[in-house]
Amino acid sequence: MAENYGMKLSFSVLAAIISVSLLPIAQAQTTATTTTQISSGSPTASSAGGTGGPEAVVYDGKGHVWVANQFSNTVSEISTANGALLGTFKVGNRPVGLASDGIHIWVANLRDNTVTELLASTGAIAATIPVDGGPGTIIVDGKNVWVACRENNTVAKIAAGTGTVLGTYPAGQRPLGLASDGVNVWVANNQDDTVTKLAASDGANLGSFHVGKGPFGVAFDGTSIWVSNFFSGTLTKVRPSDGFILGTFPVGDGAAGLTFDGASLWAANNGSNTVMKISPATGAVTATYKTGIGPFALAFDGTNFWVTNFGSGTISTSKPSSSLSSTSITQ
């Protein structure tokens, strides 16, 4: 089983228990849009119930998505052109977070308290950096790497050029989500229902603001901060300047991974096995896509999204099946 998020993950019995407390979900604009499932590239791992537990995903800007398979301790490289598996690379123990700076892939390894730096060109390990406290979600802000350490309630800052840990800063309880607005880093604190604003320059805490139940993911749309609330099945829209709540909008059961593609927000709903497309202007759901079981994280390649299905051991993509290799498609 995956690490305990203090909530449901990908298992139907847990989903049933939690869904009774969620808000009603209005899906008037839902479509029956489907996706194609492909192999995550993770080998079978008996400790994970038959899959490698694909959890995190990132696009490297160069035609590849990378997937962290937490139970097989590997990262897979997949072509966005045809879904082909290009390589599988060993990393640390229980990789659950991924980020890319275009040259390196940064991997947060939850159980051995390290961050692995891979060369995107070859998958070779360039460095292994100790980071205490259960490193999980990881982002690159253009200059530095930020890691949410979910077991000691801190965020670590790493210099992307040298791998030097520049500082460790207190956050809220069980920090899971991270996003940069270009000046500040925003942290979703899963167990105290807040989002914390940290100054990227020195890690100073600029305030914590209450959002929904079980905040999980964070995204910046160029104007506002968005937070996905796992227990509430909602997104919260936050004004960056002062943390004022601009609105709360229903999405799916178990709102988890969240990203912005330059025009729309995309949310992965872990409990309802869907990805939703959302208007940043109104918060309205404009399309709903079916996925595999237990979608967690998603990435956008400029045209299509790619989402990890933790329960299925697969990746779902909005890319048409006709453009994907038949050997990569999972029926």
Short mmCIF file of C-alpha atoms in Angstrom, two decimals:
data_model
loop_
_atom_site.label_atom_id
_atom_site.label_comp_id
_atom_site.label_asym_id
_atom_site.label_seq_id
_atom_site.Cartn_x
_atom_site.Cartn_y
_atom_site.Cartn_z
CA MET A 1 0.00 0.00 0.00
CA ALA A 2 1.15 3.53 -0.66
CA GLU A 3 2.30 5.81 2.10
CA ASN A 4 -0.57 7.03 4.23
CA TYR A 5 -1.92 10.36 3.03
CA GLY A 6 -4.34 10.41 5.94
CA MET A 7 -7.11 9.80 3.35
CA LYS A 8 -8.20 7.41 0.65
CA LEU A 9 -5.77 6.44 -2.06
CA SER A 10 -6.76 4.19 -4.91
CA PHE A 11 -8.68 1.41 -3.25
CA SER A 12 -12.44 1.14 -3.70
CA VAL A 13 -13.25 0.31 -0.07
CA LEU A 14 -11.42 3.42 1.16
CA ALA A 15 -13.05 5.50 -1.55
CA ALA A 16 -16.49 4.35 -0.43
CA ILE A 17 -15.81 5.25 3.21
CA ILE A 18 -14.63 8.77 2.42
CA SER A 19 -17.05 9.67 -0.36
CA VAL A 20 -19.98 9.92 2.05
CA SER A 21 -18.46 13.07 3.55
CA LEU A 22 -17.80 14.86 0.29
CA LEU A 23 -19.83 17.73 -1.11
CA PRO A 24 -22.31 17.02 -3.90
CA ILE A 25 -20.57 17.21 -7.26
CA ALA A 26 -22.26 19.26 -9.98
CA GLN A 27 -21.16 18.00 -13.40
CA ALA A 28 -23.64 19.56 -15.79
CA GLN A 29 -20.92 20.15 -18.38
CA THR A 30 -19.39 16.69 -18.08
CA THR A 31 -18.60 14.87 -21.31
CA ALA A 32 -17.96 11.18 -21.86
CA THR A 33 -14.48 11.91 -23.17
CA THR A 34 -12.21 8.90 -22.83
CA THR A 35 -8.47 8.49 -22.70
CA THR A 36 -6.00 5.81 -23.76
CA GLN A 37 -4.25 3.76 -21.09
CA ILE A 38 -0.64 2.75 -21.65
CA SER A 39 1.88 0.86 -19.57
CA SER A 40 3.62 2.93 -16.91
CA GLY A 41 6.82 1.02 -17.57
CA SER A 42 6.99 -0.17 -13.96
CA PRO A 43 7.83 -3.83 -13.45
CA THR A 44 5.63 -6.04 -11.32
CA ALA A 45 6.21 -5.65 -7.60
CA SER A 46 4.38 -8.05 -5.30
CA SER A 47 4.54 -5.64 -2.37
CA ALA A 48 2.42 -3.21 -4.38
CA GLY A 49 -0.32 -5.67 -5.23
CA GLY A 50 1.03 -6.35 -8.71
CA THR A 51 2.09 -2.90 -9.90
CA GLY A 52 5.01 -0.59 -9.37
CA GLY A 53 2.70 2.09 -8.05
CA PRO A 54 3.03 4.92 -10.60
CA GLU A 55 2.47 8.11 -8.63
CA ALA A 56 4.31 11.18 -9.96
CA VAL A 57 4.71 12.34 -13.56
CA VAL A 58 6.53 15.26 -15.20
CA TYR A 59 7.06 16.52 -18.75
CA ASP A 60 10.67 17.43 -19.59
CA GLY A 61 9.87 19.87 -22.41
CA LYS A 62 11.69 17.68 -24.92
CA GLY A 63 9.13 15.08 -25.93
CA HIS A 64 9.24 12.80 -22.89
CA VAL A 65 7.20 12.23 -19.77
CA TRP A 66 8.85 10.67 -16.75
CA VAL A 67 6.97 8.51 -14.26
CA ALA A 68 7.95 7.68 -10.67
CA ASN A 69 7.10 4.05 -9.82
CA GLN A 70 7.25 4.12 -6.06
CA PHE A 71 7.10 0.39 -5.30
CA SER A 72 9.69 -0.69 -7.86
CA ASN A 73 12.07 2.18 -6.96
CA THR A 74 12.35 3.23 -10.59
CA VAL A 75 11.62 6.11 -12.93
CA SER A 76 10.33 5.42 -16.45
CA GLU A 77 10.88 7.60 -19.51
CA ILE A 78 8.02 7.55 -22.05
CA SER A 79 7.83 9.16 -25.48
CA THR A 80 4.98 11.65 -25.86
CA ALA A 81 5.05 11.02 -29.62
CA ASN A 82 3.90 7.40 -29.46
CA GLY A 83 3.77 6.31 -25.82
CA ALA A 84 6.78 4.02 -26.21
CA LEU A 85 8.84 3.14 -23.15
CA LEU A 86 12.33 4.59 -23.71
CA GLY A 87 13.97 3.48 -20.49
CA THR A 88 13.52 2.52 -16.85
CA PHE A 89 16.06 3.76 -14.31
CA LYS A 90 16.75 2.82 -10.71
CA VAL A 91 16.55 5.61 -8.15
CA GLY A 92 16.09 5.71 -4.37
CA ASN A 93 13.62 4.00 -2.07
CA ARG A 94 9.96 4.86 -2.77
CA PRO A 95 10.16 7.66 -5.37
CA VAL A 96 7.00 9.75 -5.10
CA GLY A 97 7.92 13.17 -6.54
CA LEU A 98 9.33 14.37 -9.88
CA ALA A 99 10.44 17.69 -11.36
CA SER A 100 12.36 18.72 -14.46
CA ASP A 101 14.60 21.66 -15.29
CA GLY A 102 15.00 20.56 -18.92
CA ILE A 103 18.44 19.06 -18.32
CA HIS A 104 17.89 17.07 -15.16
CA ILE A 105 15.05 15.04 -13.70
CA TRP A 106 14.75 15.50 -9.95
CA VAL A 107 13.32 12.58 -7.96
CA ALA A 108 12.16 12.72 -4.33
CA ASN A 109 12.65 9.37 -2.57
CA LEU A 110 10.34 9.18 0.42
CA ARG A 111 11.81 6.28 2.37
CA ASP A 112 15.56 6.84 2.15
CA ASN A 113 15.38 10.63 2.61
CA THR A 114 17.16 11.51 -0.60
CA VAL A 115 16.67 13.42 -3.83
CA THR A 116 18.11 11.80 -6.95
CA GLU A 117 19.31 14.01 -9.80
CA LEU A 118 19.13 12.20 -13.17
CA LEU A 119 20.53 13.34 -16.50
CA ALA A 120 17.51 13.64 -18.77
CA SER A 121 19.61 12.73 -21.78
CA THR A 122 20.65 9.30 -20.47
CA GLY A 123 18.82 8.57 -17.22
CA ALA A 124 22.18 8.29 -15.44
CA ILE A 125 22.41 9.42 -11.83
CA ALA A 126 24.25 12.74 -11.58
CA ALA A 127 23.89 13.14 -7.81
CA THR A 128 22.12 11.83 -4.72
CA ILE A 129 21.30 14.53 -2.18
CA PRO A 130 20.29 13.82 1.45
CA VAL A 131 17.04 15.57 2.40
CA ASP A 132 15.55 14.69 5.79
CA GLY A 133 11.91 14.34 6.69
CA GLY A 134 10.32 12.19 3.98
CA PRO A 135 10.81 14.14 0.74
CA GLY A 136 7.71 14.00 -1.45
CA THR A 137 6.45 16.60 -3.90
CA ILE A 138 9.24 18.45 -5.71
CA ILE A 139 9.27 21.44 -8.08
CA VAL A 140 11.81 23.62 -9.90
CA ASP A 141 11.18 27.38 -9.83
CA GLY A 142 13.69 28.20 -12.57
CA LYS A 143 16.61 28.62 -10.21
CA ASN A 144 16.13 26.32 -7.25
CA VAL A 145 14.54 22.99 -6.43
CA TRP A 146 11.94 22.86 -3.67
CA VAL A 147 10.95 19.69 -1.82
CA ALA A 148 7.99 19.18 0.51
CA CYS A 149 9.09 16.95 3.41
CA ARG A 150 5.86 15.42 4.60
CA GLU A 151 7.15 13.69 7.74
CA ASN A 152 8.84 16.65 9.47
CA ASN A 153 6.56 19.41 8.12
CA THR A 154 9.24 21.36 6.30
CA VAL A 155 10.17 22.48 2.80
CA ALA A 156 13.78 22.16 1.63
CA LYS A 157 15.43 24.46 -0.93
CA ILE A 158 18.17 23.03 -3.16
CA ALA A 159 20.39 24.94 -5.60
CA ALA A 160 19.65 23.41 -9.00
CA GLY A 161 23.16 24.08 -10.27
CA THR A 162 25.11 22.50 -7.43
CA GLY A 163 22.70 20.27 -5.52
CA THR A 164 23.52 22.14 -2.30
CA VAL A 165 20.74 22.28 0.28
CA LEU A 166 20.31 26.02 0.88
CA GLY A 167 17.78 25.85 3.67
CA THR A 168 14.93 24.04 5.37
CA TYR A 169 11.82 25.99 6.30
CA PRO A 170 8.79 25.14 8.47
CA ALA A 171 5.45 24.63 6.73
CA GLY A 172 2.12 23.27 7.95
CA GLN A 173 1.13 19.72 8.87
CA ARG A 174 2.08 17.14 6.22
CA PRO A 175 3.00 19.37 3.28
CA LEU A 176 2.04 17.68 0.00
CA GLY A 177 1.53 20.22 -2.80
CA LEU A 178 3.98 22.84 -4.09
CA ALA A 179 3.80 25.59 -6.69
CA SER A 180 5.78 28.73 -7.53
CA ASP A 181 4.24 32.03 -8.58
CA GLY A 182 7.65 33.38 -9.62
CA VAL A 183 8.26 35.18 -6.34
CA ASN A 184 6.85 32.89 -3.67
CA VAL A 185 6.44 29.16 -3.12
CA TRP A 186 3.02 27.89 -2.06
CA VAL A 187 2.65 24.78 0.07
CA ALA A 188 -0.53 22.71 0.50
CA ASN A 189 -0.63 21.34 4.06
CA ASN A 190 -2.72 18.21 3.91
CA GLN A 191 -3.45 17.72 7.59
CA ASP A 192 -4.22 21.25 8.78
CA ASP A 193 -6.30 22.39 5.78
CA THR A 194 -4.07 25.34 4.94
CA VAL A 195 -1.83 26.66 2.23
CA THR A 196 1.40 28.39 3.28
CA LYS A 197 3.15 31.18 1.37
CA LEU A 198 6.96 31.13 1.56
CA ALA A 199 9.28 33.80 0.12
CA ALA A 200 11.41 32.09 -2.52
CA SER A 201 14.33 34.36 -1.67
CA ASP A 202 14.83 33.27 1.94
CA GLY A 203 12.01 30.87 2.85
CA ALA A 204 10.33 33.39 5.14
CA ASN A 205 6.78 32.42 6.10
CA LEU A 206 4.46 35.08 4.69
CA GLY A 207 1.27 33.54 6.00
CA SER A 208 -0.93 30.44 6.10
CA PHE A 209 -4.49 30.52 4.81
CA HIS A 210 -7.36 28.10 5.34
CA VAL A 211 -8.66 26.32 2.25
CA GLY A 212 -10.72 23.11 1.93
CA LYS A 213 -10.39 19.72 3.59
CA GLY A 214 -7.20 17.78 2.88
CA PRO A 215 -5.37 20.14 0.49
CA PHE A 216 -3.27 18.10 -1.90
CA GLY A 217 -2.15 19.89 -5.09
CA VAL A 218 -1.27 23.50 -5.93
CA ALA A 219 -1.08 25.33 -9.28
CA PHE A 220 -0.51 28.93 -10.40
CA ASP A 221 -2.49 30.16 -13.41
CA GLY A 222 -0.48 33.36 -13.89
CA THR A 223 -2.85 35.36 -11.72
CA SER A 224 -4.22 33.16 -8.94
CA ILE A 225 -3.15 30.20 -6.82
CA TRP A 226 -5.36 27.11 -6.98
CA VAL A 227 -5.49 24.34 -4.37
CA SER A 228 -7.11 20.93 -4.79
CA ASN A 229 -8.90 19.71 -1.64
CA PHE A 230 -8.92 15.92 -1.50
CA PHE A 231 -11.58 15.46 1.18
CA SER A 232 -13.82 18.28 -0.02
CA GLY A 233 -13.73 17.35 -3.71
CA THR A 234 -13.17 21.03 -4.47
CA LEU A 235 -10.70 23.57 -5.78
CA THR A 236 -9.95 26.75 -3.84
CA LYS A 237 -8.90 29.90 -5.71
CA VAL A 238 -6.54 32.15 -3.72
CA ARG A 239 -5.34 35.70 -4.33
CA PRO A 240 -1.53 35.57 -4.09
CA SER A 241 -1.03 39.04 -2.66
CA ASP A 242 -2.86 38.41 0.62
CA GLY A 243 -4.25 34.84 0.62
CA PHE A 244 -7.83 36.03 0.21
CA ILE A 245 -10.14 33.21 -0.91
CA LEU A 246 -11.65 34.16 -4.26
CA GLY A 247 -13.86 31.10 -4.57
CA THR A 248 -14.43 27.41 -3.96
CA PHE A 249 -15.50 25.18 -6.83
CA PRO A 250 -16.70 21.54 -6.91
CA VAL A 251 -14.74 19.04 -8.99
CA GLY A 252 -14.46 15.27 -8.45
CA ASP A 253 -14.15 12.83 -5.58
CA GLY A 254 -10.65 12.91 -4.14
CA ALA A 255 -9.24 15.95 -5.95
CA ALA A 256 -5.49 15.30 -6.11
CA GLY A 257 -3.00 16.34 -8.81
CA LEU A 258 -3.47 19.81 -10.29
CA THR A 259 -1.75 21.57 -13.19
CA PHE A 260 -2.18 24.58 -15.48
CA ASP A 261 -1.54 24.32 -19.23
CA GLY A 262 -1.43 28.05 -20.03
CA ALA A 263 -5.16 28.30 -20.64
CA SER A 264 -6.98 25.73 -18.48
CA LEU A 265 -6.59 23.98 -15.17
CA TRP A 266 -6.57 20.18 -15.02
CA ALA A 267 -7.46 18.20 -11.89
CA ALA A 268 -7.03 14.46 -11.28
CA ASN A 269 -9.83 12.99 -9.17
CA ASN A 270 -8.43 9.98 -7.34
CA GLY A 271 -11.75 8.67 -6.05
CA SER A 272 -13.86 9.04 -9.20
CA ASN A 273 -11.21 7.96 -11.74
CA THR A 274 -11.44 11.10 -13.84
CA VAL A 275 -9.50 14.14 -15.00
CA MET A 276 -11.39 17.41 -15.26
CA LYS A 277 -10.65 20.49 -17.36
CA ILE A 278 -11.53 23.71 -15.53
CA SER A 279 -11.88 27.34 -16.58
CA PRO A 280 -9.63 29.58 -14.41
CA ALA A 281 -11.96 32.51 -15.02
CA THR A 282 -15.11 30.86 -13.69
CA GLY A 283 -14.02 27.65 -11.96
CA ALA A 284 -16.49 25.73 -14.13
CA VAL A 285 -15.74 22.18 -15.26
CA THR A 286 -15.68 22.25 -19.07
CA ALA A 287 -14.83 18.60 -19.77
CA THR A 288 -14.37 15.33 -17.90
CA TYR A 289 -12.11 12.50 -19.06
CA LYS A 290 -12.21 8.93 -17.83
CA THR A 291 -8.94 7.44 -16.57
CA GLY A 292 -7.66 4.26 -14.99
CA ILE A 293 -8.03 3.47 -11.31
CA GLY A 294 -6.80 5.98 -8.76
CA PRO A 295 -5.32 8.86 -10.79
CA PHE A 296 -2.89 10.93 -8.74
CA ALA A 297 -0.57 13.26 -10.65
CA LEU A 298 -0.77 14.75 -14.11
CA ALA A 299 1.44 16.63 -16.54
CA PHE A 300 0.72 18.52 -19.76
CA ASP A 301 2.99 18.25 -22.81
CA GLY A 302 1.65 21.30 -24.65
CA THR A 303 -1.12 19.37 -26.39
CA ASN A 304 -2.15 16.42 -24.24
CA PHE A 305 -2.22 15.47 -20.59
CA TRP A 306 -0.64 12.38 -19.01
CA VAL A 307 -1.93 11.09 -15.67
CA THR A 308 -0.66 8.33 -13.39
CA ASN A 309 -3.20 5.66 -12.41
CA PHE A 310 -1.86 4.33 -9.14
CA GLY A 311 -4.45 1.54 -8.81
CA SER A 312 -4.18 0.36 -12.42
CA GLY A 313 -0.41 0.58 -12.73
CA THR A 314 -0.92 2.56 -15.94
CA ILE A 315 -0.77 6.03 -17.47
CA SER A 316 -3.80 7.62 -19.12
CA THR A 317 -3.34 10.20 -21.87
CA SER A 318 -5.69 12.36 -23.88
CA LYS A 319 -3.51 11.62 -26.92
CA PRO A 320 -5.53 9.59 -29.49
CA SER A 321 -4.86 5.87 -29.45
CA SER A 322 -4.26 5.96 -33.22
CA SER A 323 -1.04 7.89 -32.64
CA LEU A 324 0.28 5.54 -29.96
CA SER A 325 2.29 2.37 -30.37
CA SER A 326 0.05 -0.70 -30.12
CA THR A 327 2.63 -2.35 -27.87
CA SER A 328 2.27 0.42 -25.28
CA ILE A 329 -1.55 0.40 -25.10
CA THR A 330 -3.08 -1.42 -22.12
CA GLN A 331 -6.51 -2.91 -22.72
#
